[in-house]
Amino acid sequence: MSIRTALPFTILLLALFITGCDQSALQTSSTSSATSTNTPSATSTGSESHTGKSGLSAKMRFSTLDIQVDGPLTPGSTVQLSVEAGGTLPAQQTHLGLTLPELAALQARNQGKLAKLAPGTPLPKEGSWKGRVGSGQAIQRKTAVHIKEPGYYQVIASASAENADLQTKSGEWIKNTASRSVWLWVTDSGGKVTEQFDRSLFPDGARQQPGPLTMKDELPKLPVANAGLSSQNTISNPTGVTTIYVNYKNEVTGTSEILSGARVSYTVYDGLGRERRSSTEVIDDNGTVTIPCYSDDIHGPGSYSGTIHAQDNYRLRVYHPQTESDVVGSFSGEFATDCGRQIPVRAAYKMSHVFKRMSETITKSRSFFQVQRGKIDVHLEWDVDNSFYCGSLPPFISPWCSDGGDDVIVIKDRPGADGHPDSHIGGPQGDFTVAHEYGHAVHEKALGGNVASGECPDVHYPDGAHGIRCAYSEGFANYHSAVSIESSNGYVSDFENNEFYPADRGDGDPNDGAIIEGAVAAFLWDLTDPSDESHDGADYPGSYVADVIKTCKTDGSRANGVDHLIACFQRQIPSYSGYFDTRSSSPSSFSESATEPGSWNRTDVKTLWRKNLYGEEYDGPPLTVSVSGSQYLDEGELGTWTASPSNGTGSYSYSWEVRKNPGSSWFNVCGNSSSCSWSSGQISQTLDAKIKVTVQSGSESASSNFSFVVNNNNGDPGCDAISTNRVCE
C-alpha cells in the first residue's frame, strides 16, 4: 500500500526559527494508515504543518518525505526500510536519516550498555546518508533492520539541508528540515504498519508501550539505570562475552535438548562484588545467552550469576506450586576464567520439558489456525490424577484452579493410579497431553468459548462413547494436539486412521461417532490433512476450521456438538434420521461467517463425517437431472427444453431423444447441449409426445422425461384446440 501527501509550499514559522534556534522538524500526523500483513511492502508519506505561530510565510525545501517498509513483520525477519525526500528547492548537501529508538535501545542492551541515554544524547541511526537534491528531484536511500522480538517499534525519517539558505531571493523564509514517522507492529502471525500509535493492537494483559511486547506481570525488557547510579555502574573495558549454553536431559529418551525461548536473568559484579549490571534475556534458538564481560583498571575482572526461568516474554509461564517458582536452573562464574568461553548449564527436566513442548505447541498452533490467545500459566501438580485446563471445568471440580484463576493449565507431575498410571510429562502421551490441554485453552480464549466443556466423566478416553458435548470439546483438543505435535507421535497416525472408532468403552452406542472424541478428532483431521485417501476430498486450511468453530451457531446459540459443527461446515443441516441419536431434536437454523475455501464441496464434508462418525462409505448423493420447457405446441411450431443436472462429479454431457406417441420408437434429436429445440413438422394427428435427456458425469448417468402435446390443426399453425392459451377461430 502506498500513501503520498505533498508537503505544502508555504508555512508560517515560529519566531524561534527565524533566529535559527529551532532547526528540528515538526512531526505531523495523518488520518491515513498503511498496513503490512500479507502484502510485502507499505509506504507512508507525510507533510509538516503549514501554519506557524508567528504568522510569517515560508517555503518548504522538501516537498515529500516517504518511508517504505518491505518484508514480513514477524520476529526474527529482516525488514527493508527506505526513505525518499523530494525537493522543491535544490539542496547541495541533503542529510537523510532513519532512526528506530526502541531498536537502538535493544541494541545498546545487547552490547552491554545501559538502554537509558543521557539527556541531549542523539539516538544512533539505523541509516544516515548525504547527497544532492535538485529542484523537482528526489533522493532515496535504503537499509535493512532485524527485529528479533514482537512489539511496537517507531521508525523516524528525517531530511535536512545543510548549510542552505534560510531565505529565497524574494525574501521568503525557507524551512530546511522535514520529518516523518510510522510504527511497526511485529507479531508471530504477521504485523502491520500504522501511522499512529494504535493501542488497540495490544493483546489483553500487555503493557501498552513502545518497544518489545511485555506483559504487565513481566520484568521490563529494556533495562534502565537506577536513580542515583553513577557512571561507574556501566560496564567499562568489556573484553568480550561469556556465553551461557542452556540444555536439559530428556529423561524419557535420554537425550539432551536445548531450552530455547526461556528467560535468563543475570547480574554482573565488579571485582569487589558490587553489582554493576543486571538484565533479562531470552535464550536463542541455539540455546545460548551472552553476558558482556566486566573488568576495570582498579579491581580487574568481575563475576556474574543468574537464574533460568521457564517462561518467555509474552506467551507462556511454567510454574511449580510446590516450589512456588518458575526457576529451572542457576549459574555463576568469574570473568577471569569464563570470558570468551561457552559455559554449559543443565536445567531441571520436568518444568524445562513442559516449557519446551508447550512453546513448540504454541508456535505450531498459531501458524496452523492463524489465531492466538494471551499468555498462559502452566502448573505442574503432584497431588492430581489427571491433567486439565481450568477454563473448561467448573471451579468446584478443580480446586487446584482457584489459586491461579480459570485460565490455567494443570499438568500431572507423577504417575497415578486407578486408571491414571502414567505421568503426563515426557514421552508420546505427555507431549500429546501438553498440546491437548493447550487446545482447550485456545478453544476457550481464541475461538469464542467452549460451551461444550465440563460434560465429560472424570475418566474419559479417545475411544470412549461418552456424550455428544464431551466428544466435541475433547475431540477438538485431540485434533489440536495432532496438528501441533511431531508427526512421528503415534497419536497422529491414530487419528489419521480413525483408530478410536468404534468405541471400546463408555456407556453410549459404540457405533455413534458423534459421542466418541477420537472419531470427532478424526473428522476434523480429515478436513485439513492432504486429500490423499479414497474417502477424503477435502484439504482445507486450519484457519478455515478455526473460523467456523469461532462463528458457528445453530438456532442462535454456539455449537455444542459435532452435529452443529457439521451444519456449518457443509452449510446445510445434516440428516438426523439414523444419525446423532442422542439429540432430542435437530436444529432448525444455522449460521457461520467463515470464508469457504475455493475447493469447498458439500459432498466432501458429508463423505468425511459419515465415514469417520458412522463408518459409512458415502460418495455423495446420486446424479440427477430434470427437464423444463414447452408443454403445448402447434403443428410445426418449434419447442425448446432445458436440462438441469445436479450432483455431478465433473463436466456433463447430454443426449436428447423424442418419442411422438406411446408405443412408438425413440429417435435422436439435437446434440450435446444442455438445451434442445425441435419441431414436429406437418402431422396428420395430435401427438402425445415425450422428450428425454440422458446426462453423463464421471462414471454416472441419469435420465429424465418431459411430456408435451403437439396439436394437429390441419396445417393451420394458428389453431390450437388443446392449449388453454390459444383458441381456434
XYZ file of C-alpha atoms in Angstrom, residues 7-19 22 26 48-63 88-89 165-177:
46
model
C 4.211 18.969 1.509
C 2.714 22.470 1.305
C 4.869 25.122 -0.347
C 4.297 27.769 2.308
C 4.145 27.655 6.067
C 4.007 30.148 8.912
C 7.163 29.833 11.009
C 7.739 30.076 14.715
C 9.624 33.126 15.874
C 12.381 30.898 17.246
C 13.049 29.521 13.790
C 13.664 33.000 12.421
C 16.622 33.321 14.738
C 14.710 25.863 16.040
C 7.821 19.161 13.147
C 4.601 19.181 8.034
C 2.136 21.704 9.330
C 1.895 24.791 7.162
C 0.748 27.112 9.944
C 3.169 28.566 12.487
C 2.612 30.832 15.473
C 4.489 33.847 14.161
C 2.308 34.426 11.120
C 5.298 34.507 8.728
C 5.148 32.744 5.361
C 7.856 30.258 4.409
C 8.738 27.918 1.587
C 9.336 24.163 2.087
C 12.669 22.909 0.738
C 11.355 19.328 0.742
C 8.014 18.620 -0.936
C 11.027 21.761 -4.018
C 14.217 23.789 -3.850
C 19.948 29.471 2.571
C 17.285 30.479 5.047
C 15.630 32.904 2.620
C 14.784 32.998 -1.066
C 15.899 35.922 -3.211
C 12.419 37.370 -2.890
C 12.703 37.306 0.887
C 10.587 34.241 1.701
C 11.795 32.195 4.628
C 12.771 28.578 3.843
C 12.061 25.538 6.026
C 15.157 23.334 5.559
C 14.034 20.259 7.545
